[in-house]
Coordinates of C-alpha atoms in Angstrom, one line a residue:
M1 CA -6.7 -16.0 24.6
R2 CA -8.1 -14.6 21.5
R3 CA -9.1 -11.0 21.4
Q4 CA -11.8 -9.8 19.1
V5 CA -11.3 -6.6 17.1
T6 CA -13.4 -3.9 18.7
I7 CA -16.3 -2.9 16.6
A8 CA -17.6 0.5 17.6
A9 CA -20.2 1.6 15.1
T10 CA -23.8 1.1 14.0
A11 CA -24.8 0.4 10.5
M12 CA -27.9 -0.1 8.2
L13 CA -28.6 -2.2 5.3
L14 CA -28.8 -0.5 1.9
A15 CA -32.4 -1.1 0.9
G16 CA -35.7 -1.2 2.7
G17 CA -34.7 1.0 5.5
S18 CA -33.7 -2.0 7.7
T19 CA -31.6 -1.0 10.6
L20 CA -28.5 -3.0 11.5
V21 CA -26.1 -2.4 14.4
L22 CA -22.5 -3.6 14.7
A23 CA -21.5 -5.8 17.6
Q24 CA -18.7 -5.6 20.0
D25 CA -17.7 -7.0 23.4
R26 CA -19.0 -4.0 25.2
P27 CA -21.7 -2.3 23.1
E28 CA -21.2 1.4 22.3
D29 CA -23.6 3.4 20.2
L30 CA -21.7 5.9 18.1
L31 CA -24.8 7.3 16.4
P32 CA -26.7 10.3 17.5
P33 CA -30.0 9.8 19.5
G34 CA -33.0 9.1 17.4
F35 CA -31.1 7.4 14.5
D36 CA -33.1 4.2 15.0
Q37 CA -36.2 6.2 14.1
P38 CA -34.9 8.5 11.4
A39 CA -36.9 11.4 10.4
P40 CA -38.8 10.8 7.2
T41 CA -37.1 12.0 4.0
P42 CA -38.5 15.5 3.2
A43 CA -40.9 15.5 0.3
P44 CA -39.8 17.0 -2.9
A45 CA -40.2 20.7 -3.1
S46 CA -43.4 21.9 -4.6
P47 CA -43.3 23.4 -8.1
R48 CA -42.2 27.0 -8.1
A49 CA -44.9 29.6 -7.9
P50 CA -45.2 31.8 -10.9
R51 CA -42.9 34.8 -10.8
P52 CA -44.8 38.0 -10.0
G53 CA -45.0 40.5 -12.8
P54 CA -43.0 43.7 -12.7
T55 CA -44.1 46.1 -10.1
P56 CA -45.5 49.3 -11.5
A57 CA -43.2 52.2 -10.9
A58 CA -44.4 54.6 -8.2
S59 CA -45.5 58.0 -9.4
P60 CA -43.1 60.7 -8.4
A61 CA -44.2 62.9 -5.5
P62 CA -45.1 66.5 -6.3
G63 CA -42.0 68.6 -6.7
Q64 CA -39.7 65.7 -7.4
P65 CA -37.9 65.6 -10.8
V66 CA -38.8 62.9 -13.2
L67 CA -35.7 60.8 -14.2
R68 CA -35.2 59.9 -17.8
P69 CA -33.0 57.0 -19.0
G70 CA -29.4 57.9 -18.8
E71 CA -29.9 60.8 -16.3
I72 CA -28.2 61.0 -12.9
V73 CA -29.3 63.3 -10.2
Q74 CA -26.4 64.5 -8.0
P75 CA -27.3 64.0 -4.3
L76 CA -27.5 67.2 -2.1
P77 CA -24.7 67.9 0.3
T78 CA -25.1 66.5 3.8
G79 CA -27.5 68.6 5.8
A80 CA -29.1 70.4 2.9
G81 CA -32.7 69.6 2.5
S82 CA -32.7 67.3 5.6
A83 CA -36.0 66.7 7.2
P84 CA -36.7 69.0 10.1
G85 CA -35.6 67.7 13.5
R86 CA -33.3 65.0 12.0
S87 CA -29.6 65.1 11.5
A88 CA -27.3 62.7 9.6
P89 CA -25.5 60.2 11.8
P90 CA -21.7 60.6 12.4
P91 CA -19.7 58.7 9.8
A92 CA -18.2 56.3 12.4
A93 CA -21.7 55.4 13.7
A94 CA -22.9 54.8 10.1
E95 CA -20.1 52.3 9.6
G96 CA -20.9 50.5 12.9
I97 CA -17.6 51.5 14.6
D98 CA -17.7 52.3 18.3
L99 CA -15.3 55.3 18.7
S100 CA -15.1 54.8 22.4
R101 CA -13.5 51.4 22.0
L102 CA -10.9 52.3 19.4
P103 CA -7.4 51.4 20.6
T104 CA -4.8 54.0 21.2
L105 CA -2.2 55.0 18.6
R106 CA 0.5 53.0 20.4
E107 CA -1.8 49.9 20.5
I108 CA -2.5 50.3 16.8
E109 CA 1.2 50.5 16.0
A110 CA 1.8 47.3 17.9
M111 CA -1.0 45.4 16.1
S112 CA -0.3 42.9 13.3
T113 CA -1.9 43.2 9.9
D114 CA -4.4 40.4 10.9
E115 CA -5.4 42.3 14.0
L116 CA -5.9 45.5 12.2
D117 CA -8.0 43.8 9.5
E118 CA -10.1 42.2 12.2
L119 CA -10.6 45.5 14.0
F120 CA -11.8 47.4 10.9
G121 CA -13.6 44.5 9.2
L122 CA -11.1 44.3 6.4
K123 CA -10.1 40.6 7.0
P124 CA -10.6 38.7 3.7
K125 CA -13.1 35.9 3.7
V126 CA -11.5 33.9 0.9
D127 CA -8.0 33.4 -0.5
I128 CA -9.0 32.9 -4.2
P129 CA -11.1 35.0 -6.6
V130 CA -14.8 34.5 -6.2
G131 CA -15.2 33.1 -9.7
A132 CA -12.5 30.5 -9.2
G133 CA -14.3 28.7 -6.4
R134 CA -14.7 24.9 -6.6
G135 CA -17.9 23.0 -5.9
M136 CA -18.1 20.4 -3.1
G137 CA -20.4 18.0 -4.8
R138 CA -17.5 15.6 -5.3
V139 CA -14.4 15.8 -3.1
G140 CA -11.3 13.6 -3.4
V141 CA -8.1 13.2 -5.2
I142 CA -8.4 9.9 -7.0
D143 CA -10.8 9.8 -10.0
P144 CA -12.3 6.4 -11.0
A145 CA -10.2 6.7 -14.2
E146 CA -7.1 6.8 -12.0
G147 CA -8.1 3.8 -9.8
G148 CA -10.5 5.5 -7.5
L149 CA -13.7 3.8 -6.3
P150 CA -17.1 4.6 -7.8
V151 CA -18.1 8.3 -7.2
F152 CA -21.7 7.8 -6.1
S153 CA -21.1 4.8 -3.9
L154 CA -22.2 6.7 -0.7
A155 CA -24.5 9.3 -2.3
A156 CA -27.7 7.4 -1.4
Q157 CA -26.5 6.0 1.9
P158 CA -27.8 7.5 5.2
A159 CA -25.5 10.0 6.8
G160 CA -25.6 8.2 10.2
L161 CA -24.3 5.0 8.6
V162 CA -21.3 6.7 6.9
R163 CA -20.6 8.8 9.9
A164 CA -20.5 5.8 12.2
A165 CA -18.2 3.8 9.9
L166 CA -15.7 6.7 9.5
A167 CA -15.8 8.0 13.1
G168 CA -15.9 4.5 14.6
T169 CA -12.5 3.5 13.1
K170 CA -10.3 4.9 15.8
G171 CA -6.9 3.3 15.3
P172 CA -4.6 1.8 12.8
V173 CA -5.6 -1.1 10.5
I174 CA -3.6 -4.2 11.3
S175 CA -3.6 -5.5 7.7
R176 CA -1.1 -3.9 5.3
W177 CA -3.4 -4.6 2.4
G178 CA -6.5 -3.5 4.3
H179 CA -4.7 -0.2 5.0
I180 CA -3.9 0.3 1.3
L181 CA -7.5 -0.4 0.3
L182 CA -8.9 1.9 3.0
R183 CA -6.6 4.7 1.9
R184 CA -7.7 4.3 -1.7
A185 CA -11.4 4.5 -0.7
L186 CA -10.9 7.5 1.5
A187 CA -8.9 9.4 -1.1
S188 CA -11.3 8.6 -3.9
R189 CA -13.4 11.4 -5.5
L190 CA -16.8 10.7 -3.8
A191 CA -20.2 12.4 -3.7
T192 CA -21.4 13.3 -0.3
P193 CA -23.9 11.0 1.4
A194 CA -27.5 12.1 1.5
G195 CA -28.2 14.4 4.5
M196 CA -24.6 15.1 5.3
D197 CA -22.7 18.4 5.0
P198 CA -19.9 18.1 2.4
A199 CA -17.5 19.8 4.7
E200 CA -18.3 17.2 7.4
F201 CA -17.8 14.4 5.0
A202 CA -14.4 15.7 4.0
A203 CA -13.4 16.3 7.7
L204 CA -14.4 12.7 8.6
R205 CA -12.3 11.3 5.8
A206 CA -9.3 13.5 6.4
G207 CA -9.5 12.7 10.1
L208 CA -9.5 8.9 9.5
L209 CA -6.6 9.2 7.0
G210 CA -4.6 11.0 9.7
R211 CA -5.5 8.3 12.3
I212 CA -4.1 5.6 10.1
G213 CA -0.9 7.6 9.3
E214 CA -1.7 8.8 5.8
F215 CA -0.9 12.4 6.3
A216 CA 0.0 13.3 2.7
A217 CA -3.3 11.8 1.5
A218 CA -5.2 13.8 4.2
R219 CA -3.5 17.0 3.2
A220 CA -4.3 16.4 -0.5
L221 CA -7.9 15.8 0.5
V222 CA -8.4 19.0 2.5
Q223 CA -6.7 21.0 -0.2
D224 CA -9.4 19.8 -2.6
V225 CA -11.8 22.0 -0.5
D226 CA -11.7 25.8 -0.7
T227 CA -10.7 27.4 2.5
A228 CA -13.9 29.5 2.5
N229 CA -15.9 26.3 2.9
Y230 CA -14.0 25.1 5.9
T231 CA -15.9 24.3 9.1
P232 CA -14.2 24.1 12.5
A233 CA -14.0 20.3 12.2
L234 CA -12.5 20.5 8.8
T235 CA -10.0 23.2 9.9
N236 CA -8.8 21.0 12.7
A237 CA -8.5 18.0 10.4
A238 CA -6.5 20.1 7.9
F239 CA -4.2 21.5 10.7
A240 CA -3.5 17.9 11.8
A241 CA -2.7 16.9 8.2
Y242 CA -0.3 19.8 7.7
L243 CA 1.4 18.9 11.0
G244 CA 1.8 15.3 9.9
T245 CA 3.5 16.4 6.8
A246 CA 5.6 19.1 8.5
D247 CA 4.1 21.6 6.2
I248 CA 3.5 24.4 8.7
L249 CA 3.3 27.2 6.1
G250 CA 0.8 25.1 4.1
A251 CA -1.6 25.5 7.0
C252 CA -1.6 29.3 6.8
P253 CA -4.7 29.8 4.7
A254 CA -6.7 27.6 7.2
V255 CA -5.2 29.3 10.2
R256 CA -5.7 32.9 8.9
L257 CA -9.0 32.6 7.1
A258 CA -10.9 29.5 8.1
K259 CA -13.4 29.2 11.0
A260 CA -11.9 27.6 14.1
A261 CA -12.7 28.2 17.8
R262 CA -9.1 27.7 18.9
E263 CA -6.8 29.8 21.0
D264 CA -4.3 27.1 22.1
A265 CA -0.6 27.8 22.0
E266 CA 0.1 25.7 18.9
W267 CA -2.6 27.6 16.9
R268 CA -1.3 31.0 18.1
M269 CA 2.3 30.1 17.3
T270 CA 1.3 29.0 13.8
A271 CA -0.6 32.2 13.3
A272 CA 2.5 34.1 14.3
I273 CA 4.7 32.1 11.9
C274 CA 2.2 32.8 9.1
G275 CA 2.3 36.5 10.0
A276 CA 6.1 36.5 9.7
Y277 CA 5.9 35.2 6.2
S278 CA 3.3 37.8 5.4
G279 CA 5.6 40.7 6.2
E280 CA 5.0 41.0 9.9
A281 CA 8.2 39.4 11.2
G282 CA 8.7 41.8 14.0
N283 CA 5.2 41.4 15.4
A284 CA 5.5 37.6 15.0
N285 CA 8.7 37.4 17.0
R286 CA 7.2 39.6 19.7
D287 CA 4.1 37.3 19.9
L288 CA 6.2 34.2 20.1
R289 CA 8.4 35.7 22.9
R290 CA 5.2 36.6 24.8
I291 CA 3.9 33.1 24.4
M292 CA 7.1 31.6 25.8
S293 CA 7.5 34.2 28.6
R294 CA 3.9 33.5 29.8
G295 CA 4.5 29.8 29.8
D296 CA 1.7 29.1 27.3
A297 CA 4.0 26.8 25.4
A298 CA 7.0 24.7 26.3
R299 CA 10.3 26.4 25.7
I300 CA 11.4 23.9 23.0
D301 CA 8.2 24.5 21.1
A302 CA 8.5 28.3 21.2
L303 CA 12.2 28.1 20.2
L304 CA 11.3 25.9 17.2
A305 CA 8.6 28.4 16.2
Q306 CA 10.9 31.3 16.5
R307 CA 13.5 29.7 14.3
L308 CA 10.9 29.0 11.6
A309 CA 9.5 32.5 11.9
G310 CA 13.0 34.0 11.9
A311 CA 13.7 32.6 8.5
A312 CA 11.2 35.1 7.0
G313 CA 12.2 38.5 5.7
D314 CA 13.8 40.9 8.2
G315 CA 13.2 38.6 11.1
R316 CA 16.3 36.5 10.5
R317 CA 18.1 35.9 13.7
A318 CA 20.0 33.1 15.4
V319 CA 17.9 30.8 17.6
T320 CA 19.6 28.0 19.4
I321 CA 17.5 24.8 19.8
E322 CA 18.1 23.2 23.2
W323 CA 16.6 19.7 23.8
D324 CA 17.8 19.6 27.5
G325 CA 14.9 18.5 29.7
V326 CA 12.7 17.4 26.8
T327 CA 11.4 14.0 27.6
E328 CA 8.9 13.3 24.8
L329 CA 7.9 14.2 21.3
T330 CA 4.6 15.8 20.2
P331 CA 3.2 16.1 16.7
W332 CA 3.9 19.9 16.8
R333 CA 7.4 19.4 18.1
F334 CA 8.3 16.8 15.5
A335 CA 6.8 18.8 12.7
L336 CA 8.6 22.0 13.6
A337 CA 11.9 20.2 14.1
N338 CA 11.6 18.6 10.6
A339 CA 10.6 21.9 9.1
V340 CA 13.6 23.8 10.4
G341 CA 16.1 21.0 10.1
A342 CA 16.7 20.5 13.8
E343 CA 17.9 17.0 14.6
V344 CA 15.7 15.3 17.1
P345 CA 17.8 13.4 19.8
G346 CA 18.0 9.7 19.2
E347 CA 16.6 8.7 22.5
L348 CA 13.4 10.6 21.8
L349 CA 13.0 8.9 18.4
Q350 CA 13.5 5.5 19.9
A351 CA 10.8 6.1 22.5
A352 CA 8.4 7.6 19.9
G353 CA 5.4 5.7 18.7
R354 CA 3.8 4.7 15.5
Y355 CA 2.7 8.2 14.6
Y356 CA 6.2 9.5 14.3
A357 CA 7.5 6.5 12.4
L358 CA 4.7 6.9 9.7
A359 CA 5.2 10.7 9.5
G360 CA 9.0 10.4 9.4
A361 CA 9.2 7.7 6.8
V362 CA 7.8 10.0 4.1
A363 CA 9.1 13.3 5.3
P364 CA 11.0 14.7 2.3
M365 CA 13.2 17.0 4.4
L366 CA 14.8 14.1 6.2
T367 CA 17.9 12.4 4.9
P368 CA 17.6 8.8 3.6
A369 CA 19.5 7.5 6.6
Q370 CA 17.0 9.3 8.9
R371 CA 14.0 7.9 7.0
L372 CA 15.5 4.4 7.1
L373 CA 14.9 4.4 10.9
F374 CA 11.1 4.3 10.2
A375 CA 11.1 2.3 7.0
D376 CA 10.2 -1.1 8.5
T377 CA 7.3 0.2 10.5
A378 CA 5.9 2.1 7.5
A379 CA 6.3 -0.9 5.2
R380 CA 4.4 -3.2 7.6
A381 CA 1.6 -0.6 7.9
G382 CA 1.2 -0.1 4.2
V383 CA 2.4 3.5 4.1
L384 CA 5.5 2.7 2.1
S385 CA 5.3 0.5 -1.0
S386 CA 8.0 -2.1 -2.0
A387 CA 9.1 0.2 -4.8
A388 CA 9.4 3.2 -2.4
L389 CA 11.6 1.1 -0.1
V390 CA 13.9 0.1 -3.0
D391 CA 14.2 3.8 -4.0
L392 CA 15.1 4.7 -0.5
H393 CA 17.9 2.1 -0.3
S394 CA 19.1 3.2 -3.8
E395 CA 19.5 6.7 -2.4
L396 CA 21.5 5.3 0.5
F397 CA 23.7 3.3 -1.9
A398 CA 24.3 6.3 -4.1
E399 CA 25.3 8.5 -1.1
G400 CA 27.8 5.8 0.0
E401 CA 28.0 6.9 3.6
D402 CA 29.2 4.3 6.1
G403 CA 26.6 2.9 8.4
S404 CA 24.0 0.1 8.7
G405 CA 21.9 1.8 6.0
L406 CA 24.7 1.4 3.4
E407 CA 25.3 -2.2 4.3
R408 CA 21.6 -2.9 3.9
A409 CA 21.6 -1.2 0.6
R410 CA 24.5 -3.3 -0.5
Q411 CA 22.6 -6.5 0.5
L412 CA 19.6 -5.4 -1.5
R413 CA 21.7 -4.7 -4.5
A414 CA 23.2 -8.2 -4.2
A415 CA 19.6 -9.6 -3.9
Y416 CA 18.9 -8.2 -7.4
L417 CA 22.3 -8.6 -9.1
G418 CA 24.0 -11.5 -7.4
N419 CA 26.0 -13.7 -9.8
T420 CA 24.0 -16.9 -8.9
S421 CA 20.6 -17.7 -7.6
A422 CA 22.2 -19.0 -4.4
A423 CA 24.0 -15.6 -3.9
R424 CA 20.8 -13.7 -4.4
M425 CA 18.9 -16.0 -2.0
A426 CA 21.7 -15.5 0.6
A427 CA 21.3 -11.7 0.3
I428 CA 17.6 -11.9 0.7
K429 CA 17.9 -14.0 3.8
A430 CA 20.4 -11.6 5.2
L431 CA 17.9 -8.8 4.8
W432 CA 15.2 -10.7 6.6
G433 CA 17.4 -11.1 9.7
A434 CA 20.3 -8.7 9.5
D435 CA 19.2 -6.4 12.4
G436 CA 18.5 -9.1 15.0
A437 CA 15.6 -9.9 17.2
E438 CA 13.2 -7.1 16.2
V439 CA 13.3 -8.2 12.5
A440 CA 13.1 -11.8 13.4
R441 CA 10.0 -11.2 15.6
D442 CA 8.1 -9.4 12.8
P443 CA 10.0 -9.7 9.4
Y444 CA 7.0 -8.6 7.3
G445 CA 8.5 -5.1 6.7
R446 CA 11.6 -6.8 5.2
W447 CA 9.4 -9.1 3.2
V448 CA 8.0 -6.0 1.6
L449 CA 11.5 -4.8 0.9
T450 CA 12.6 -8.0 -0.8
A451 CA 9.3 -8.7 -2.7
E452 CA 10.6 -8.0 -6.2
A453 CA 13.9 -9.7 -5.7
A454 CA 12.1 -12.8 -4.4
A455 CA 9.8 -12.7 -7.5
R456 CA 12.8 -12.7 -9.8
L457 CA 14.1 -16.0 -8.4
A458 CA 13.3 -19.0 -10.5
P459 CA 11.4 -21.8 -8.6
S460 CA 13.9 -24.3 -7.4
E461 CA 14.0 -27.3 -5.1
D462 CA 17.2 -25.9 -3.7
F463 CA 15.1 -23.2 -1.9
A464 CA 12.2 -25.3 -0.9
T465 CA 13.0 -24.9 2.8
D466 CA 12.7 -21.1 2.4
A467 CA 9.7 -21.2 0.1
G468 CA 7.3 -20.0 2.9
P469 CA 9.0 -16.6 3.5
L470 CA 9.8 -16.3 -0.2
V471 CA 6.2 -16.7 -1.2
G472 CA 5.1 -14.4 1.7
S473 CA 7.5 -11.8 0.5
M474 CA 6.2 -11.9 -3.1
L475 CA 2.6 -11.6 -1.9
A476 CA 3.5 -8.7 0.4
A477 CA 3.8 -6.6 -2.8
G478 CA 1.1 -8.4 -4.8
Y479 CA 3.3 -10.7 -7.0
D480 CA 0.6 -13.4 -6.9
R481 CA 1.5 -14.8 -10.4
D482 CA 5.1 -15.2 -9.5
A483 CA 4.1 -16.9 -6.2
A484 CA 1.9 -19.3 -8.1
R485 CA 4.9 -20.6 -10.1
W486 CA 6.1 -22.2 -6.9
A487 CA 3.0 -24.4 -6.6
D488 CA 4.8 -27.5 -8.0
I489 CA 7.8 -27.0 -5.8
V490 CA 6.3 -26.5 -2.4
E491 CA 5.2 -29.4 -0.2
D492 CA 1.5 -29.8 0.5
G493 CA 0.6 -28.6 4.0
S494 CA 3.5 -26.2 4.2
L495 CA 3.2 -22.4 4.8
A496 CA 4.1 -21.7 1.1
W497 CA 1.4 -24.1 0.0
A498 CA -1.2 -22.4 2.2
L499 CA -0.3 -18.9 1.0
I500 CA -0.5 -20.0 -2.7
A501 CA -3.9 -21.8 -2.0
V502 CA -5.6 -18.5 -0.9
S503 CA -3.7 -16.1 -3.1
R504 CA -3.7 -17.6 -6.6
A505 CA -6.2 -16.0 -9.0
D506 CA -7.2 -19.3 -10.6
A507 CA -9.4 -20.8 -7.9
E508 CA -8.9 -24.4 -7.0
N509 CA -11.0 -26.4 -4.5
V510 CA -8.9 -27.5 -1.5
G511 CA -9.9 -30.8 0.2
S512 CA -10.1 -31.7 3.8
G513 CA -6.9 -33.8 3.6
A514 CA -4.6 -31.0 2.5
I515 CA -6.0 -28.7 5.1
G516 CA -5.5 -31.4 7.7
D517 CA -1.8 -31.6 6.7
F518 CA -1.4 -27.9 7.3
V519 CA -3.3 -28.0 10.6
D520 CA -1.1 -30.9 11.9
A521 CA 2.1 -29.0 11.0
D522 CA 0.9 -25.6 12.3
D523 CA 3.0 -24.6 15.3
S524 CA 1.6 -21.0 15.6
R525 CA 0.0 -20.0 18.9
A526 CA -3.4 -21.6 19.3
Q527 CA -3.0 -22.7 15.6
R528 CA -4.2 -19.2 14.5
K529 CA -2.6 -19.7 11.0
S530 CA -4.8 -22.7 10.5
A531 CA -7.9 -20.8 11.6
M532 CA -7.1 -18.0 9.1
L533 CA -6.5 -20.5 6.3
V534 CA -9.8 -22.2 6.8
A535 CA -11.6 -18.8 7.0
G536 CA -9.9 -17.5 3.9
L537 CA -10.6 -20.6 1.8
A538 CA -14.2 -20.6 2.9
A539 CA -14.7 -16.9 2.1
L540 CA -13.3 -17.4 -1.4
G541 CA -15.4 -20.5 -2.0
R542 CA -12.3 -22.8 -2.2
T543 CA -13.5 -25.3 0.3
S544 CA -16.9 -26.7 1.2
E545 CA -19.0 -25.3 4.0
G546 CA -19.0 -28.7 5.7
V547 CA -15.2 -28.8 5.7
A548 CA -15.0 -25.2 7.0
S549 CA -17.6 -26.0 9.7
D550 CA -15.7 -29.1 10.9
Y551 CA -12.4 -27.4 11.1
G552 CA -13.9 -24.4 12.7
E553 CA -15.3 -26.5 15.5
D554 CA -11.9 -28.0 16.1
L555 CA -10.1 -24.7 15.9
G556 CA -12.6 -22.8 18.1
F557 CA -14.6 -20.5 15.8
D558 CA -18.0 -20.6 14.2
L559 CA -18.4 -19.0 10.8
A560 CA -22.2 -19.2 11.1
R561 CA -22.2 -16.8 14.0
R562 CA -23.9 -13.4 13.3
S563 CA -23.5 -10.0 14.7
R564 CA -24.7 -6.5 13.7
W565 CA -21.4 -5.9 12.0
T566 CA -21.5 -9.1 10.0
Q567 CA -25.0 -8.3 8.9
A568 CA -24.0 -4.8 7.9
I569 CA -21.0 -5.8 5.8
S570 CA -23.0 -8.7 4.2
G571 CA -25.8 -6.3 3.3
A572 CA -23.3 -3.8 1.8
A573 CA -21.8 -6.7 -0.2
A574 CA -25.3 -7.8 -1.4
G575 CA -25.8 -4.2 -2.7
R576 CA -22.5 -4.3 -4.6
N577 CA -21.3 -1.2 -2.8
Q578 CA -17.5 -1.2 -2.9
V579 CA -16.8 1.9 -0.8
L580 CA -19.2 0.9 2.0
V581 CA -17.7 -2.6 2.1
V582 CA -14.2 -1.1 2.4
L583 CA -15.2 1.2 5.2
L584 CA -16.8 -1.6 7.2
A585 CA -13.9 -3.8 6.5
G586 CA -11.6 -1.1 7.9
L587 CA -13.8 -0.9 10.9
G588 CA -13.4 -4.7 11.4
M589 CA -9.6 -4.7 11.0
Q590 CA -8.7 -1.9 13.4
G591 CA -6.3 -2.9 16.1
E592 CA -2.6 -3.0 17.1
S593 CA -1.7 -6.5 16.1
W594 CA -2.9 -9.6 14.3
E595 CA -3.7 -11.2 17.7
Q596 CA -6.9 -9.1 17.6
M597 CA -8.1 -10.5 14.3
T598 CA -10.6 -13.3 14.5
A599 CA -11.3 -15.9 11.8
L600 CA -15.0 -14.8 11.8
H601 CA -14.0 -11.2 10.9
L602 CA -11.6 -12.3 8.3
F603 CA -14.2 -14.6 6.7
H604 CA -16.7 -11.8 6.3
I605 CA -14.2 -9.2 5.1
V606 CA -12.7 -11.5 2.5
R607 CA -16.1 -12.7 1.3
A608 CA -17.6 -9.2 1.1
L609 CA -14.6 -7.8 -0.8
D610 CA -14.7 -10.7 -3.3
Q611 CA -18.4 -10.3 -3.9
V612 CA -18.1 -6.6 -4.8
G613 CA -15.3 -7.1 -7.4
L614 CA -12.3 -6.5 -5.2
G615 CA -11.1 -10.1 -5.4
A616 CA -7.4 -9.3 -5.7
E617 CA -7.4 -7.3 -2.5
A618 CA -9.5 -10.1 -0.8
R619 CA -6.9 -12.7 -1.7
M620 CA -4.0 -10.6 -0.6
I621 CA -5.7 -9.9 2.8
A622 CA -6.4 -13.7 3.3
A623 CA -2.8 -14.5 2.4
E624 CA -1.4 -11.8 4.7
A625 CA -3.6 -13.2 7.6
V626 CA -2.1 -16.7 7.2
A627 CA 1.4 -15.3 7.0
R628 CA 1.2 -12.9 9.9
A629 CA -1.2 -14.6 12.3

């Protein structure tokens, strides 16, 4: 049974104020009450009133000296000349300090620097000089000149629309190319939508980057905002980003200076660690022991925190990490273990989910062999590029340590440097299925790994039977021109033919007969590959509406069906708004597997991307859908 991708958001068209709402199986309105009747836009401020003229200086009272320019009058000592019946307030009261609530000397000696600063109002508000502050008009790390999307794409869009699209994308994006495109949009340098606080916009983007496993991009985004401008939501998003990158000390400015209504154990342990690296190692160790003794945190968490804090200054001491009794990983636990170099037991890693694979695949403190455990998952998701995978295996080969990683690195080397095309092809096929059932069930991660090696092979009839995965491997890394060279080799109606038909840049119309050949040979479940092929060709304008409609009826989908989501993404495409189309496309591609993607959603995503000038990405998503459905 097909499952539709859950669409949990509400959207509006760009012009005319028309309101559109995204559809789903069970409607859920993510927008705040009253969004359907938005308040009118405030009228422009009236012209400034004329500035009042200078106020005439008051005449000095009788007996007061008349000051001349450059003269300074020394104030009288306290009490002298005071008005009758009035006395000067005590110094402490004048400073707003309640003497009756001051701590004892012993309590003051036990306080950390942060606690003392808080007590006496000395805690700094910013961590950079006032004149060096950055504006928040445009936040992001990829400028348009560097490949980022247009800066003002969302500036004129309603805040509720953008908020719904960002907050409504709850989980991972099933398409590798969709993930890459969404990451690019979220990390672009963008102006804040009208009516939205810039800090909220940054927090929503960083939060979504974290939910799709792009922790390094999320960290870079939050670092583009001065800590003094953090809100509680942005502080939490920043904290999650630093955990995802195992950069505990990087979170210190946010933990010590930013606004956050948090008193949980992880927050307090991080504060203690930051204190240790600020010269308060003794107090930090005492705070961490207190947290562990009170049971506020698991023993393993407190021990990991003590080891990291103990590496600072005079606090160095031996801390033994014991994993006995630990049955699961947490983001905090995984981040601390990576930060201090504590090896996580293999059984915990094997039971860990997608979060830990995407975080571990790019963790620089892990060895290449450790990162290799997560490489396939990260490649399928879009977190690791083909070039990054090749670099990882090159490191393994250079280290030369025995193990499956070294053998895989040798196979990859043979895929590039084999003496003959047949030898290179044999090495490529070994990489596709070397590790057994898991790779055979979803080899797409290995297709990413072998993409460039496949592209280097000259088209040959000798490899016609393997042309499908070969072309799919090339397209996994965007080698569409190399894939198109196989057009004269592959058989009409084959998988390789279908992938080339939707991916090649030079559009060719595909007739009903060729599509019928593919449908007849399609052995995928419920012929989902055929449905994706028809939807992709129709979206790119490479087959007629009549042909698409006829095959849609046979395959069980209707491209003419409309929902609030289809209206929203079509409206964004009509307005040529790249960022809005990408956000809505990400909303429509969220899920755990390609079983959740429908031909209707693919059709509208590919067509909208193509209409706004993102044709290359549209073609790669269409090809990926055919390959992975």
